[in-house]
PDB file of C-alpha atoms in Angstrom:
ATOM      1  CA  UNK A  25      -4.166  -1.587 -23.350  1.00  0.00           C
ATOM      2  CA  UNK A  26      -4.974   0.041 -20.032  1.00  0.00           C
ATOM      3  CA  UNK A  27      -7.483   2.337 -18.389  1.00  0.00           C
ATOM      4  CA  UNK A  28      -7.251   5.111 -15.833  1.00  0.00           C
ATOM      5  CA  UNK A  29      -9.381   5.794 -12.786  1.00  0.00           C
ATOM      6  CA  UNK A  30     -10.816   9.277 -13.199  1.00  0.00           C
ATOM      7  CA  UNK A  31     -12.601  11.388 -10.532  1.00  0.00           C
ATOM      8  CA  UNK A  32     -16.349  11.705 -10.687  1.00  0.00           C
ATOM      9  CA  UNK A  33     -17.844   8.630  -9.011  1.00  0.00           C
ATOM     10  CA  UNK A  34     -20.137   6.385 -11.044  1.00  0.00           C
ATOM     11  CA  UNK A  35     -20.362   8.939 -13.865  1.00  0.00           C
ATOM     12  CA  UNK A  36     -16.611   9.362 -14.187  1.00  0.00           C
ATOM     13  CA  UNK A  37     -15.232   9.047 -17.726  1.00  0.00           C
ATOM     14  CA  UNK A  38     -13.376   5.810 -18.453  1.00  0.00           C
ATOM     15  CA  UNK A  39     -10.662   6.440 -21.042  1.00  0.00           C
ATOM     16  CA  UNK A  40      -8.672   3.602 -22.607  1.00  0.00           C
ATOM     17  CA  UNK A  41      -5.097   3.983 -23.793  1.00  0.00           C
ATOM     18  CA  UNK A  42      -3.099   1.838 -26.203  1.00  0.00           C
ATOM     19  CA  UNK A  43       0.640   1.613 -25.549  1.00  0.00           C
ATOM     20  CA  UNK A  44       3.224   0.454 -28.099  1.00  0.00           C
ATOM     21  CA  UNK A  45       5.868  -1.320 -26.035  1.00  0.00           C
ATOM     22  CA  UNK A  46       8.384  -1.452 -28.861  1.00  0.00           C
ATOM     23  CA  UNK A  47       8.278   2.307 -29.528  1.00  0.00           C
ATOM     24  CA  UNK A  48       7.549   3.406 -25.971  1.00  0.00           C
ATOM     25  CA  UNK A  49       4.599   5.480 -27.186  1.00  0.00           C
ATOM     26  CA  UNK A  50       0.912   5.534 -26.280  1.00  0.00           C
ATOM     27  CA  UNK A  51      -2.306   7.089 -27.532  1.00  0.00           C
ATOM     28  CA  UNK A  52      -5.809   7.548 -26.160  1.00  0.00           C
ATOM     29  CA  UNK A  53      -8.405   5.315 -27.771  1.00  0.00           C
ATOM     30  CA  UNK A  54     -11.321   7.279 -26.373  1.00  0.00           C
ATOM     31  CA  UNK A  55     -12.054   9.868 -23.702  1.00  0.00           C
ATOM     32  CA  UNK A  56     -14.890   7.752 -22.314  1.00  0.00           C
ATOM     33  CA  UNK A  57     -15.084   4.134 -23.475  1.00  0.00           C
ATOM     34  CA  UNK A  58     -17.519   3.221 -20.722  1.00  0.00           C
ATOM     35  CA  UNK A  59     -15.364   0.495 -19.219  1.00  0.00           C
ATOM     36  CA  UNK A  60     -11.953  -1.045 -18.761  1.00  0.00           C
ATOM     37  CA  UNK A  61      -9.890  -3.315 -21.037  1.00  0.00           C
ATOM     38  CA  UNK A  62      -9.743  -6.976 -20.080  1.00  0.00           C
ATOM     39  CA  UNK A  63      -8.139  -9.020 -22.876  1.00  0.00           C
ATOM     40  CA  UNK A  64      -7.039  -8.905 -26.522  1.00  0.00           C
ATOM     41  CA  UNK A  65      -8.827 -11.111 -29.052  1.00  0.00           C
ATOM     42  CA  UNK A  66      -6.187 -10.355 -31.662  1.00  0.00           C
ATOM     43  CA  UNK A  67      -3.929  -7.434 -32.560  1.00  0.00           C
ATOM     44  CA  UNK A  68      -6.888  -5.215 -33.430  1.00  0.00           C
ATOM     45  CA  UNK A  69      -9.840  -6.193 -31.207  1.00  0.00           C
ATOM     46  CA  UNK A  70     -10.012  -5.754 -27.459  1.00  0.00           C
ATOM     47  CA  UNK A  71     -12.542  -7.106 -24.949  1.00  0.00           C
ATOM     48  CA  UNK A  72     -13.735  -4.502 -22.457  1.00  0.00           C
ATOM     49  CA  UNK A  73     -15.974  -4.733 -19.399  1.00  0.00           C
ATOM     50  CA  UNK A  74     -18.439  -1.853 -19.446  1.00  0.00           C
ATOM     51  CA  UNK A  75     -19.655  -0.422 -16.152  1.00  0.00           C
ATOM     52  CA  UNK A  76     -23.246   0.751 -15.729  1.00  0.00           C
ATOM     53  CA  UNK A  77     -26.299  -0.158 -13.676  1.00  0.00           C
ATOM     54  CA  UNK A  78     -25.837  -3.594 -15.220  1.00  0.00           C
ATOM     55  CA  UNK A  79     -22.325  -4.349 -16.433  1.00  0.00           C
ATOM     56  CA  UNK A  80     -21.913  -5.675 -19.973  1.00  0.00           C
ATOM     57  CA  UNK A  81     -19.095  -6.863 -22.221  1.00  0.00           C
ATOM     58  CA  UNK A  82     -18.124  -5.444 -25.598  1.00  0.00           C
ATOM     59  CA  UNK A  83     -15.363  -5.535 -28.200  1.00  0.00           C
ATOM     60  CA  UNK A  84     -13.653  -2.274 -29.100  1.00  0.00           C
ATOM     61  CA  UNK A  85     -11.656  -1.689 -32.275  1.00  0.00           C
ATOM     62  CA  UNK A  86      -8.087  -0.575 -31.597  1.00  0.00           C
ATOM     63  CA  UNK A  87      -8.011   1.775 -34.603  1.00  0.00           C
ATOM     64  CA  UNK A  88     -11.503   3.233 -34.874  1.00  0.00           C
ATOM     65  CA  UNK A  89     -12.671   2.992 -31.258  1.00  0.00           C
ATOM     66  CA  UNK A  90     -15.992   1.529 -32.436  1.00  0.00           C
ATOM     67  CA  UNK A  91     -17.681  -0.859 -30.002  1.00  0.00           C
ATOM     68  CA  UNK A  92     -19.662  -4.027 -30.630  1.00  0.00           C
ATOM     69  CA  UNK A  93     -21.845  -5.639 -27.965  1.00  0.00           C
ATOM     70  CA  UNK A  94     -20.838  -9.181 -26.985  1.00  0.00           C
ATOM     71  CA  UNK A  95     -22.624  -9.964 -23.719  1.00  0.00           C
ATOM     72  CA  UNK A  96     -25.564  -8.091 -22.271  1.00  0.00           C
ATOM     73  CA  UNK A  97     -28.642  -8.875 -20.211  1.00  0.00           C
ATOM     74  CA  UNK A  98     -31.793  -7.049 -19.295  1.00  0.00           C
ATOM     75  CA  UNK A  99     -31.628  -8.041 -15.625  1.00  0.00           C
ATOM     76  CA  UNK A 100     -28.136  -9.467 -14.938  1.00  0.00           C
ATOM     77  CA  UNK A 101     -24.810  -7.717 -14.495  1.00  0.00           C
ATOM     78  CA  UNK A 102     -21.955  -9.439 -16.359  1.00  0.00           C
ATOM     79  CA  UNK A 103     -18.404  -9.311 -15.029  1.00  0.00           C
ATOM     80  CA  UNK A 104     -14.937 -10.813 -15.327  1.00  0.00           C
ATOM     81  CA  UNK A 105     -14.898 -11.946 -18.980  1.00  0.00           C
ATOM     82  CA  UNK A 106     -12.111 -14.334 -19.991  1.00  0.00           C
ATOM     83  CA  UNK A 107     -11.419 -15.755 -23.456  1.00  0.00           C
ATOM     84  CA  UNK A 108     -10.431 -19.366 -24.021  1.00  0.00           C
ATOM     85  CA  UNK A 109      -6.907 -19.857 -25.440  1.00  0.00           C
ATOM     86  CA  UNK A 110      -8.326 -20.639 -28.915  1.00  0.00           C
ATOM     87  CA  UNK A 111     -10.529 -17.504 -28.733  1.00  0.00           C
ATOM     88  CA  UNK A 112     -13.638 -19.577 -29.480  1.00  0.00           C
ATOM     89  CA  UNK A 113     -15.303 -19.269 -26.050  1.00  0.00           C
ATOM     90  CA  UNK A 114     -15.800 -16.592 -23.445  1.00  0.00           C
ATOM     91  CA  UNK A 115     -16.273 -17.303 -19.736  1.00  0.00           C
ATOM     92  CA  UNK A 116     -17.853 -14.813 -17.328  1.00  0.00           C
ATOM     93  CA  UNK A 117     -19.942 -14.489 -14.197  1.00  0.00           C
ATOM     94  CA  UNK A 118     -23.379 -12.903 -14.049  1.00  0.00           C
ATOM     95  CA  UNK A 119     -25.797 -11.988 -11.290  1.00  0.00           C
ATOM     96  CA  UNK A 120     -29.027 -10.153 -10.654  1.00  0.00           C
ATOM     97  CA  UNK A 121     -28.919  -7.236  -8.195  1.00  0.00           C
ATOM     98  CA  UNK A 122     -28.762  -8.536  -4.637  1.00  0.00           C
ATOM     99  CA  UNK A 123     -28.047 -12.138  -5.688  1.00  0.00           C
ATOM    100  CA  UNK A 124     -24.825 -14.145  -5.813  1.00  0.00           C
ATOM    101  CA  UNK A 125     -23.106 -14.658  -9.146  1.00  0.00           C
ATOM    102  CA  UNK A 126     -22.995 -17.784 -11.295  1.00  0.00           C
ATOM    103  CA  UNK A 127     -20.338 -18.763 -13.833  1.00  0.00           C
ATOM    104  CA  UNK A 128     -21.181 -19.300 -17.509  1.00  0.00           C
ATOM    105  CA  UNK A 129     -19.446 -19.847 -20.833  1.00  0.00           C
ATOM    106  CA  UNK A 130     -20.672 -18.890 -24.301  1.00  0.00           C
ATOM    107  CA  UNK A 131     -19.355 -19.230 -27.857  1.00  0.00           C
ATOM    108  CA  UNK A 132     -17.642 -16.058 -29.046  1.00  0.00           C
ATOM    109  CA  UNK A 133     -19.582 -14.835 -32.090  1.00  0.00           C
ATOM    110  CA  UNK A 134     -19.965 -11.702 -34.158  1.00  0.00           C
ATOM    111  CA  UNK A 135     -23.534 -11.098 -32.993  1.00  0.00           C
ATOM    112  CA  UNK A 136     -24.432 -10.192 -29.395  1.00  0.00           C
ATOM    113  CA  UNK A 137     -24.906 -13.265 -27.211  1.00  0.00           C
ATOM    114  CA  UNK A 138     -28.282 -13.584 -25.483  1.00  0.00           C
ATOM    115  CA  UNK A 139     -28.920 -15.601 -22.338  1.00  0.00           C
ATOM    116  CA  UNK A 140     -30.081 -18.638 -24.312  1.00  0.00           C
ATOM    117  CA  UNK A 141     -26.506 -18.847 -25.668  1.00  0.00           C
ATOM    118  CA  UNK A 142     -25.037 -19.112 -22.165  1.00  0.00           C
ATOM    119  CA  UNK A 143     -23.865 -22.490 -20.842  1.00  0.00           C
ATOM    120  CA  UNK A 144     -24.117 -22.841 -17.081  1.00  0.00           C
ATOM    121  CA  UNK A 145     -20.952 -23.885 -15.229  1.00  0.00           C
ATOM    122  CA  UNK A 146     -21.673 -23.393 -11.511  1.00  0.00           C
ATOM    123  CA  UNK A 147     -23.690 -21.219  -9.142  1.00  0.00           C
ATOM    124  CA  UNK A 148     -22.415 -19.091  -6.239  1.00  0.00           C
ATOM    125  CA  UNK A 149     -19.080 -18.589  -8.007  1.00  0.00           C
ATOM    126  CA  UNK A 150     -17.200 -15.924  -9.928  1.00  0.00           C
ATOM    127  CA  UNK A 151     -13.887 -14.939 -11.581  1.00  0.00           C
ATOM    128  CA  UNK A 152     -13.604 -17.728 -14.177  1.00  0.00           C
ATOM    129  CA  UNK A 153     -10.336 -18.358 -16.021  1.00  0.00           C
ATOM    130  CA  UNK A 154      -9.075 -21.026 -18.424  1.00  0.00           C
ATOM    131  CA  UNK A 155      -6.307 -23.564 -18.238  1.00  0.00           C
ATOM    132  CA  UNK A 156      -3.491 -23.008 -20.726  1.00  0.00           C
ATOM    133  CA  UNK A 157      -4.849 -25.733 -23.037  1.00  0.00           C
ATOM    134  CA  UNK A 158      -8.485 -24.613 -22.703  1.00  0.00           C
ATOM    135  CA  UNK A 159      -9.647 -28.010 -21.420  1.00  0.00           C
ATOM    136  CA  UNK A 160     -10.372 -26.827 -17.877  1.00  0.00           C
ATOM    137  CA  UNK A 161     -12.439 -23.895 -16.708  1.00  0.00           C
ATOM    138  CA  UNK A 162     -11.382 -22.665 -13.286  1.00  0.00           C
ATOM    139  CA  UNK A 163     -13.425 -20.370 -11.072  1.00  0.00           C
ATOM    140  CA  UNK A 164     -13.696 -19.254  -7.448  1.00  0.00           C
ATOM    141  CA  UNK A 165     -16.661 -20.211  -5.231  1.00  0.00           C
ATOM    142  CA  UNK A 166     -18.313 -17.472  -3.177  1.00  0.00           C
ATOM    143  CA  UNK A 167     -18.026 -18.129   0.546  1.00  0.00           C
ATOM    144  CA  UNK A 168     -19.592 -16.461   3.554  1.00  0.00           C
ATOM    145  CA  UNK A 169     -17.718 -13.202   2.839  1.00  0.00           C
ATOM    146  CA  UNK A 170     -18.583 -12.052  -0.702  1.00  0.00           C
ATOM    147  CA  UNK A 171     -15.607  -9.652  -0.809  1.00  0.00           C
ATOM    148  CA  UNK A 172     -12.906 -12.336  -0.786  1.00  0.00           C
ATOM    149  CA  UNK A 173     -12.197 -15.760  -2.321  1.00  0.00           C
ATOM    150  CA  UNK A 174     -10.044 -18.536  -0.904  1.00  0.00           C
ATOM    151  CA  UNK A 175     -10.797 -21.592  -3.091  1.00  0.00           C
ATOM    152  CA  UNK A 176     -10.315 -22.446  -6.778  1.00  0.00           C
ATOM    153  CA  UNK A 177     -12.454 -25.117  -8.398  1.00  0.00           C
ATOM    154  CA  UNK A 178     -12.257 -26.495 -11.929  1.00  0.00           C
ATOM    155  CA  UNK A 179     -14.424 -28.330 -14.468  1.00  0.00           C
ATOM    156  CA  UNK A 180     -13.342 -30.134 -17.620  1.00  0.00           C
ATOM    157  CA  UNK A 181     -14.762 -28.480 -20.731  1.00  0.00           C
ATOM    158  CA  UNK A 182     -15.248 -29.978 -24.195  1.00  0.00           C
ATOM    159  CA  UNK A 183     -14.733 -27.134 -26.636  1.00  0.00           C
ATOM    160  CA  UNK A 184     -16.136 -29.011 -29.647  1.00  0.00           C
ATOM    161  CA  UNK A 185     -19.511 -29.682 -28.016  1.00  0.00           C
ATOM    162  CA  UNK A 186     -19.666 -26.975 -25.321  1.00  0.00           C
ATOM    163  CA  UNK A 187     -20.261 -29.556 -22.581  1.00  0.00           C
ATOM    164  CA  UNK A 188     -18.951 -29.957 -19.037  1.00  0.00           C
ATOM    165  CA  UNK A 189     -18.666 -33.768 -18.844  1.00  0.00           C
ATOM    166  CA  UNK A 190     -17.685 -34.032 -15.163  1.00  0.00           C
ATOM    167  CA  UNK A 191     -18.455 -32.431 -11.836  1.00  0.00           C
ATOM    168  CA  UNK A 192     -16.201 -29.712 -10.424  1.00  0.00           C
ATOM    169  CA  UNK A 193     -13.134 -30.506  -8.327  1.00  0.00           C
ATOM    170  CA  UNK A 194     -11.195 -28.318  -5.898  1.00  0.00           C
ATOM    171  CA  UNK A 195      -7.693 -27.512  -7.164  1.00  0.00           C
ATOM    172  CA  UNK A 196      -6.546 -24.951  -4.579  1.00  0.00           C
ATOM    173  CA  UNK A 197      -7.578 -23.785  -1.120  1.00  0.00           C
ATOM    174  CA  UNK A 198      -6.003 -21.390   1.368  1.00  0.00           C
ATOM    175  CA  UNK A 199      -6.807 -20.729   5.006  1.00  0.00           C
ATOM    176  CA  UNK A 200      -4.659 -17.585   5.295  1.00  0.00           C
ATOM    177  CA  UNK A 201      -4.206 -15.687   2.017  1.00  0.00           C
ATOM    178  CA  UNK A 202      -7.381 -14.468   0.278  1.00  0.00           C
ATOM    179  CA  UNK A 203      -8.075 -12.998  -3.167  1.00  0.00           C
ATOM    180  CA  UNK A 204      -9.726  -9.549  -2.896  1.00  0.00           C
ATOM    181  CA  UNK A 205     -12.778 -10.078  -5.132  1.00  0.00           C
ATOM    182  CA  UNK A 206     -13.880  -6.465  -4.694  1.00  0.00           C
ATOM    183  CA  UNK A 207     -10.975  -5.272  -6.886  1.00  0.00           C
ATOM    184  CA  UNK A 208     -11.991  -5.464 -10.589  1.00  0.00           C
ATOM    185  CA  UNK A 209      -9.944  -7.603 -12.945  1.00  0.00           C
ATOM    186  CA  UNK A 210      -8.328  -9.836 -10.319  1.00  0.00           C
ATOM    187  CA  UNK A 211      -9.249 -13.222 -11.814  1.00  0.00           C
ATOM    188  CA  UNK A 212      -6.196 -15.528 -11.717  1.00  0.00           C
ATOM    189  CA  UNK A 213      -4.149 -16.546 -14.747  1.00  0.00           C
ATOM    190  CA  UNK A 214      -3.212 -20.159 -15.548  1.00  0.00           C
ATOM    191  CA  UNK A 215       0.045 -21.089 -17.280  1.00  0.00           C
ATOM    192  CA  UNK A 216       0.899 -24.677 -18.317  1.00  0.00           C
ATOM    193  CA  UNK A 217       2.239 -25.458 -14.833  1.00  0.00           C
ATOM    194  CA  UNK A 218       1.175 -22.604 -12.528  1.00  0.00           C
ATOM    195  CA  UNK A 219      -1.783 -20.521 -11.411  1.00  0.00           C
ATOM    196  CA  UNK A 220      -0.937 -16.875 -10.726  1.00  0.00           C
ATOM    197  CA  UNK A 221      -3.158 -15.171  -8.168  1.00  0.00           C
ATOM    198  CA  UNK A 222      -3.568 -11.765  -6.596  1.00  0.00           C
ATOM    199  CA  UNK A 223      -3.704 -12.482  -2.862  1.00  0.00           C
ATOM    200  CA  UNK A 224      -3.975 -10.351   0.240  1.00  0.00           C
ATOM    201  CA  UNK A 225      -3.105 -11.171   3.835  1.00  0.00           C
ATOM    202  CA  UNK A 226      -6.235 -10.415   5.853  1.00  0.00           C
ATOM    203  CA  UNK A 227      -4.999 -12.019   9.072  1.00  0.00           C
ATOM    204  CA  UNK A 228      -3.935 -10.030  12.127  1.00  0.00           C
ATOM    205  CA  UNK A 229      -2.086 -10.405  15.400  1.00  0.00           C
ATOM    206  CA  UNK A 230      -2.827  -9.284  18.959  1.00  0.00           C
ATOM    207  CA  UNK A 231       0.178  -7.925  20.874  1.00  0.00           C
ATOM    208  CA  UNK A 232       0.608  -7.247  24.589  1.00  0.00           C
TER     209      UNK A 232
END
């Protein structure tokens, strides 16, 4: 599943396309789905991040194009949703306009999740992602420059109880390469033995 950037600014249509890799074919799921695809739940349901005054998260049906609200808030914008490997939990960051984001997790359910369902993970952080076994939630603290990230922290998570039993620890830090947080959908991906990041070199040289 993929989206296209269309002209028109904030009111630009946001189509989503479904590609069949085996057949080499694709079809348009909708001319304006209101957001961009983020992750498959299963072969039929797709998590999308919807862009508006306050971002929200929904599930869209691959066949019908019908959408179902998953995460929404009356005063917070929700971004960067990531499903746990067992598809039982969803991690995301949320923030009020003008404030820094915080990272939360919530159980993935059929009904829309309200803020009382959210479990707080850490403040001044964003771009959560799960370890391959789902026992660690990683995320990136927000530093002095809100447009980039240079550190990854992690907290152990108990899926059965929805509890973070320990404090966060730093698992990666870089003084040169930075993740461009201003580009949507750039949260890292964890495999059993690696973390894959989108990084940019923001350093420069002076020549004489």
